[in-house]
Coordinates of C-alpha atoms and ligand atoms in Angstrom, one line a residue:
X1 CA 101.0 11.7 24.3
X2 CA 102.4 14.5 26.6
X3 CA 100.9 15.1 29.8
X4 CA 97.9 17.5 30.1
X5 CA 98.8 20.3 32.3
X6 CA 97.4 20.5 35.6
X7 CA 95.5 23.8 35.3
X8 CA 94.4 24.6 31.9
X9 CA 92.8 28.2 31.3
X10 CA 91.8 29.2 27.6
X11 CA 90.1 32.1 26.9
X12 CA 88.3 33.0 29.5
X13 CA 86.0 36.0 29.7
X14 CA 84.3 37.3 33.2
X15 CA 82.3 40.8 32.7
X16 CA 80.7 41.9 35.6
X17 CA 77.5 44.2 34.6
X18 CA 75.4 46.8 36.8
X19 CA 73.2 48.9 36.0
X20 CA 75.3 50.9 33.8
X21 CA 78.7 49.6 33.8
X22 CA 79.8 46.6 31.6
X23 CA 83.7 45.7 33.5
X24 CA 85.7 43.3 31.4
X25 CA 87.7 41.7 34.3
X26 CA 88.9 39.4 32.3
X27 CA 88.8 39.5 28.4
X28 CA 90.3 36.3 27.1
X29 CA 93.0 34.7 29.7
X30 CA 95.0 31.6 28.2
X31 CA 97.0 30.0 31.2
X32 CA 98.3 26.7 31.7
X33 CA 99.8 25.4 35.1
X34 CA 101.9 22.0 35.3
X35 CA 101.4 19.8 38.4
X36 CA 103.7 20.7 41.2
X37 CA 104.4 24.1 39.8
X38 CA 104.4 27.3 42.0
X39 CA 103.2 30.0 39.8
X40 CA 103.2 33.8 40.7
X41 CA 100.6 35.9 38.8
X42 CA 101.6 39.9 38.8
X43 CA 100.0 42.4 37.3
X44 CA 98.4 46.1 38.0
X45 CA 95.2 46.4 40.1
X46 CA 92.6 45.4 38.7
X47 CA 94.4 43.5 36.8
X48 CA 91.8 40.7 36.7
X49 CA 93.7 38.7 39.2
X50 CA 91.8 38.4 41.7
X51 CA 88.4 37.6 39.2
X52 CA 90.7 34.6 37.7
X53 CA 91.2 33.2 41.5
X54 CA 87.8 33.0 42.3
X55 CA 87.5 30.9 38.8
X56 CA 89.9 28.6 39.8
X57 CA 88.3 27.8 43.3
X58 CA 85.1 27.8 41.9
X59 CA 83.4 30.2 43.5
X60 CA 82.3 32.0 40.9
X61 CA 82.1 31.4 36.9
X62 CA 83.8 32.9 33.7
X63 CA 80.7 33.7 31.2
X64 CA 82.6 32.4 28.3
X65 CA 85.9 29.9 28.0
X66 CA 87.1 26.8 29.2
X67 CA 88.9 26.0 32.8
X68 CA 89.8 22.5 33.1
X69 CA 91.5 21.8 36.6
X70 CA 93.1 18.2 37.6
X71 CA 90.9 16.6 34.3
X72 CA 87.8 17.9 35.8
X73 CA 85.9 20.7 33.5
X74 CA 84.8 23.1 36.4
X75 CA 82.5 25.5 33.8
X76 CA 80.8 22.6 32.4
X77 CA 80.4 20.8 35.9
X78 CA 77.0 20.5 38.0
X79 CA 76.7 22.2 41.7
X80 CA 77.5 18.9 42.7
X81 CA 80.9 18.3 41.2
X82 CA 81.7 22.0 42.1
X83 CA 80.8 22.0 45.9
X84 CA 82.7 18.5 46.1
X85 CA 86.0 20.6 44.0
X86 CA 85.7 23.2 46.4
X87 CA 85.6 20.9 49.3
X88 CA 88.3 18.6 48.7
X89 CA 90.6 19.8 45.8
X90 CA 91.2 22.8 46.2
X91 CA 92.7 25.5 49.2
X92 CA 92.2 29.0 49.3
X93 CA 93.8 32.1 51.2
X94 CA 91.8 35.0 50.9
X95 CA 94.1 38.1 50.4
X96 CA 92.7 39.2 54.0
X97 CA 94.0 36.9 56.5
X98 CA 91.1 37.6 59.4
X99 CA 89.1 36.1 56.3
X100 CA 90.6 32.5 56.4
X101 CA 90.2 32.8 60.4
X102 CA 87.0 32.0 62.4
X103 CA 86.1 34.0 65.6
X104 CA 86.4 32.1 68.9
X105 CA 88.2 28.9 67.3
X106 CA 91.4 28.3 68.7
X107 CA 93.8 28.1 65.9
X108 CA 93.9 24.0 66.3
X109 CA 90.0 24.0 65.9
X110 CA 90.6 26.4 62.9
X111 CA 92.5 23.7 61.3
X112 CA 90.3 21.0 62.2
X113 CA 87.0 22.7 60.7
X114 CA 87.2 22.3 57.2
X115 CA 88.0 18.5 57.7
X116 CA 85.0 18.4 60.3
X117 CA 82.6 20.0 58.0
X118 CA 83.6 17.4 55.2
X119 CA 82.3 14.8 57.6
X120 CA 85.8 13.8 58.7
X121 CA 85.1 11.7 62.2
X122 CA 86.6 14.3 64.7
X123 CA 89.8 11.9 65.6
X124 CA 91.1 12.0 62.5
X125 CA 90.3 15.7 62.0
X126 CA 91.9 16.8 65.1
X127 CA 94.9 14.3 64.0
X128 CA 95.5 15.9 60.4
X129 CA 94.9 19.0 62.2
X130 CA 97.9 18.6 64.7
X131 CA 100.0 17.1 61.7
X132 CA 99.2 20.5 59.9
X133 CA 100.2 22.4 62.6
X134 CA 103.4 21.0 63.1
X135 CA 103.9 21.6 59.6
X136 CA 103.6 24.9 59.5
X137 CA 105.6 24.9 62.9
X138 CA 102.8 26.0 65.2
X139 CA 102.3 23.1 67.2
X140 CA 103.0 24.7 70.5
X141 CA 100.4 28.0 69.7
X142 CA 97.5 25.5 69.0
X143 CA 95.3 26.4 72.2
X144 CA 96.0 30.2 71.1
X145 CA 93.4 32.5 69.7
X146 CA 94.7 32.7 65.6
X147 CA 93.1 36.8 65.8
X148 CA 95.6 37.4 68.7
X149 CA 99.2 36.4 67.2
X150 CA 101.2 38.1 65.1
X151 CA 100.3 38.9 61.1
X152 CA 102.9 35.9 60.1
X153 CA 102.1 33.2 62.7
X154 CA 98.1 34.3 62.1
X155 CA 99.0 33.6 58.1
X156 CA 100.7 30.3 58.9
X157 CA 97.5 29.0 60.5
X158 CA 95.3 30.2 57.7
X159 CA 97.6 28.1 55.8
X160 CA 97.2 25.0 57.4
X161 CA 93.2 25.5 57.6
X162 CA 93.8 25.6 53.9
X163 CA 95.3 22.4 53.7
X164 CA 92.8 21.1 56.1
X165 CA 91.2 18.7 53.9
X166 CA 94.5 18.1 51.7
X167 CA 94.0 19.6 48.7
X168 CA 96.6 18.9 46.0
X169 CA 95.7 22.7 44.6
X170 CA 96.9 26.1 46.8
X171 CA 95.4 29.3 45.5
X172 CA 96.9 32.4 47.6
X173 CA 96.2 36.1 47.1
X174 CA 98.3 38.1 48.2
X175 CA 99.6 35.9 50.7
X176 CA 102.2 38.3 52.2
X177 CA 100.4 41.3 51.4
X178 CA 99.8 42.2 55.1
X179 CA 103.5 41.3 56.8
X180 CA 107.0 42.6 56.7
X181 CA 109.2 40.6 54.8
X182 CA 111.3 38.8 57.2
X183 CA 107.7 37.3 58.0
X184 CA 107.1 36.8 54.0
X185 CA 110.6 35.4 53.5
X186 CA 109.5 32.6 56.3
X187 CA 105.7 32.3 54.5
X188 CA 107.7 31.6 51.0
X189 CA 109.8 29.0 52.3
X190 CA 106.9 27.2 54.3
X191 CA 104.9 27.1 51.0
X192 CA 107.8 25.6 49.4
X193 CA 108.3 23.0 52.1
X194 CA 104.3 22.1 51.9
X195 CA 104.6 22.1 48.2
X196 CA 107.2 19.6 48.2
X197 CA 105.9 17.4 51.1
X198 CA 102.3 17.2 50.1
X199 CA 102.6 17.4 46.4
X200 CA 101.1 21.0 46.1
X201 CA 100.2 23.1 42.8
X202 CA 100.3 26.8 44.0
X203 CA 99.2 29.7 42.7
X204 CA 99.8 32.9 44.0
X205 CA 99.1 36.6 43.5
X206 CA 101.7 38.8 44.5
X207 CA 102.8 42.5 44.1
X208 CA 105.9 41.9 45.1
X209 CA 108.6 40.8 42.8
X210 CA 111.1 39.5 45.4
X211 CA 108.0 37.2 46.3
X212 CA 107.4 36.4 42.5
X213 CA 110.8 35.6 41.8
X214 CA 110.5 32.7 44.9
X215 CA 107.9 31.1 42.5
X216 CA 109.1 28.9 39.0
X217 CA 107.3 30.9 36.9
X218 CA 105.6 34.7 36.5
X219 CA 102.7 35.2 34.8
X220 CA 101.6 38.7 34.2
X221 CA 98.1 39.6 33.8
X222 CA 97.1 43.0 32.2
X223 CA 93.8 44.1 31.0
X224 CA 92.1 40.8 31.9
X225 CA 94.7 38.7 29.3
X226 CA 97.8 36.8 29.7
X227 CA 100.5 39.3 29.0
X228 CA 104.1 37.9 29.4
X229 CA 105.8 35.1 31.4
X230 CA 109.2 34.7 33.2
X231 CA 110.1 31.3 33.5
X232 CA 113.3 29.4 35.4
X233 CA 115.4 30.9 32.3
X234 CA 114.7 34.1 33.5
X235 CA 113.8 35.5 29.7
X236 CA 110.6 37.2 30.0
X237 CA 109.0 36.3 26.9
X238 CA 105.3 38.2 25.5
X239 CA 102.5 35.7 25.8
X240 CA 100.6 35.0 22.1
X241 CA 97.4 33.8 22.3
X242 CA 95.4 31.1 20.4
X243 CA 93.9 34.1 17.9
X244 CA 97.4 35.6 17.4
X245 CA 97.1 38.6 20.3
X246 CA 100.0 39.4 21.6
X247 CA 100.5 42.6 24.5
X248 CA 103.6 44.9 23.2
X249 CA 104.9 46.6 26.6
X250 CA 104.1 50.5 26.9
X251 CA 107.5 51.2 27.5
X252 CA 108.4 49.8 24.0
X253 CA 105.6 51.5 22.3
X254 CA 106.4 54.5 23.9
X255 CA 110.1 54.5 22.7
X256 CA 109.2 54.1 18.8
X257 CA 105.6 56.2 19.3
X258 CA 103.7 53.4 18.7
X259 CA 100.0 54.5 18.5
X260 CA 96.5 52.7 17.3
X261 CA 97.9 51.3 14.2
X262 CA 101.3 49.6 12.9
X263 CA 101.7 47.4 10.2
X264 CA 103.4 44.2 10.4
X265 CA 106.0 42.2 8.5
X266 CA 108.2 39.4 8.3
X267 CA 112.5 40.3 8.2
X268 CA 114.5 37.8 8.8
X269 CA 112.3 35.4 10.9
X270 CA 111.2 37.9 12.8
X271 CA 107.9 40.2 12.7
X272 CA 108.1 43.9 12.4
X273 CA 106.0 46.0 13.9
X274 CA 106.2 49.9 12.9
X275 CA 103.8 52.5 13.7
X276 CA 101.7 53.8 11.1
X277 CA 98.9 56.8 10.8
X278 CA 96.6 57.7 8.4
X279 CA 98.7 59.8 5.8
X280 CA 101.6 57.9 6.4
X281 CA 102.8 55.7 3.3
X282 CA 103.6 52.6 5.8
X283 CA 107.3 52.4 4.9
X284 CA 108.1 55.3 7.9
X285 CA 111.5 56.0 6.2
X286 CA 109.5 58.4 3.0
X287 CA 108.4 60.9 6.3
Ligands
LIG1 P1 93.0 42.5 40.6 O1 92.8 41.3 41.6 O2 94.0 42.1 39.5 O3 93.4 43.8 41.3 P2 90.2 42.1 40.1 O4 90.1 40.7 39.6 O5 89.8 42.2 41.6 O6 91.6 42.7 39.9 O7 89.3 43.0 39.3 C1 89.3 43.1 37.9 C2 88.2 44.2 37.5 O8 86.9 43.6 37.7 C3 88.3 45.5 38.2 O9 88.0 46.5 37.4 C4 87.3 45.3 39.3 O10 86.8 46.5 39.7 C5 86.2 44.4 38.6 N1 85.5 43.6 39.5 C6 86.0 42.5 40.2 N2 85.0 41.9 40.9 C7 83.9 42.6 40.7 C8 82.5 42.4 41.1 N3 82.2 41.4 41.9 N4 81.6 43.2 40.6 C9 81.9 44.2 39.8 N5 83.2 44.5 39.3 C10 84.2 43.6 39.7
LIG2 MG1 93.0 41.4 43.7

């Protein structure tokens, strides 16, 4: 039997409702995630990104799919089960870094927190903290203020309070979103370095394709679905889904006027698809 994969996403539907909007923020996502992977997800804003994050560290709920993470069903799971996941399996960096930070904590009591809060005896907290902190080579700024350093070295501490209580899962958004990229280039090899020394899974969302192209695998999310995927064989391939849905790329659809309609066919093991309009006899060449 082959190995489940780590994160396992499959069709899952989040609609966010006012009073008179319905938004479909996410309208059927199939994603899967193997155990040690770093995974970038790309995509336009509002994109759905963000929404499938906040699935993933359960603080919120899809209203319709499955999301099983590490063998544990976090949809189906009690309050229980999810304020444990959130606690001790999983690490999040908000997209604004003064988010991760708290007011008045020096950056090693940042660290410590989530570890103290967990009921961690302060020794050991303050110990994992330091270990943390030297990991994300900040030992010697641990007495420092985290809101008065510099957008990188602030990022590297939200980082470690991430990892505060060693979670094997890393969700990011946007995690160099706010620095330059001599800054982003040091953030992307740090997550590297954590990934391999504390046996991380990390997802991150990133606009930036030099940052995506750091990570083993793109996955781009359009219109709340799964849309294509670039893997270490750099082919980008279009992601089909369990029902058959596929996303063809504007740029293609463009180029052959690809409107509502096409039909499809088989040629020579592969599937054609060819615009078609009301009127028009389906075979394109008789117009
Ligand atoms: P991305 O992170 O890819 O930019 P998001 O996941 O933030 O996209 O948003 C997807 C869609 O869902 C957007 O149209 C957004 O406006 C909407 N949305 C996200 N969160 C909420 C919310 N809490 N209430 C209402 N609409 C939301
Ligand atoms: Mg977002």
């Amino acid at each position: 039997m082959s190995q489940p994969a780590y994160i396992a996403a499959a069709n899952l539907v989040r609609i966010f409702r006012s009073d008179e909007v319905e938004t479909f923020a996410l309208q059927g996502l199939d994603l899967s995630v193997e155990h040690g992977e770093m995974v970038a997800l790309v995509g336009p804003s509002g994109a759905g990104k963000s929404t499938f994050l906040n699935l993933l560290s359960a603080l919120d709920r899809p209203d319709a799919g499955t999301l099983v993470v590490g063998g544990l069903d976090i949809v189906a799971a009690n309050d229980r089960q999810r304020a444990e996941y959130r606690r001790s399996s999983v690490g999040f960096l908000w997209q604004q870094t003064t988010r991760n930070l708290i007011p008045g904590l020096t950056a090693r009591e940042n660290v410590a927190l989530p570890a103290l809060l967990a009921g961690i005896a302060p020794a050991e907290a303050y110990a994992s903290a330091d270990e943390l902190l030297a990991a994300v080579e900040m030992s010697d700024h641990r007495h420092r203020d985290p809101l008065r350093m510099s957008g990188g070295q602030q990022q590297r501490i939200a980082i470690a309070t991430a990892l505060g209580c060693k979670p094997p899962l890393l969700l990011a958004d946007e995690p160099t979103g706010e620095v330059d990229w001599a800054s982003a280039e040091r953030i992307l090899a740090l997550l590297q370095r954590l990934r391999r020394d504390y046996a991380l899974t990390i997802v991150l969302v990133t606009h930036d394709v030099r940052v995506a192209e750091a990570a083993d695998r793109t996955i781009a999310i359009r219109d709340g679905r799964t849309s294509s995927e670039r893997g270490a064989d750099d082919i980008e391939t279009v992601v089909v889904d369990a029902a058959g849905r596929l996303q063809l790329p504007g740029e293609l659809r463009q180029r052959v006027g690809l409107g509502s309609r096409a039909t499809v066919s088989a040629v020579d093991g592969a599937i054609l698809v060819k615009p078609w309009s009301p009127g028009s006899t389906g075979e394109g060449s008789h117009d």
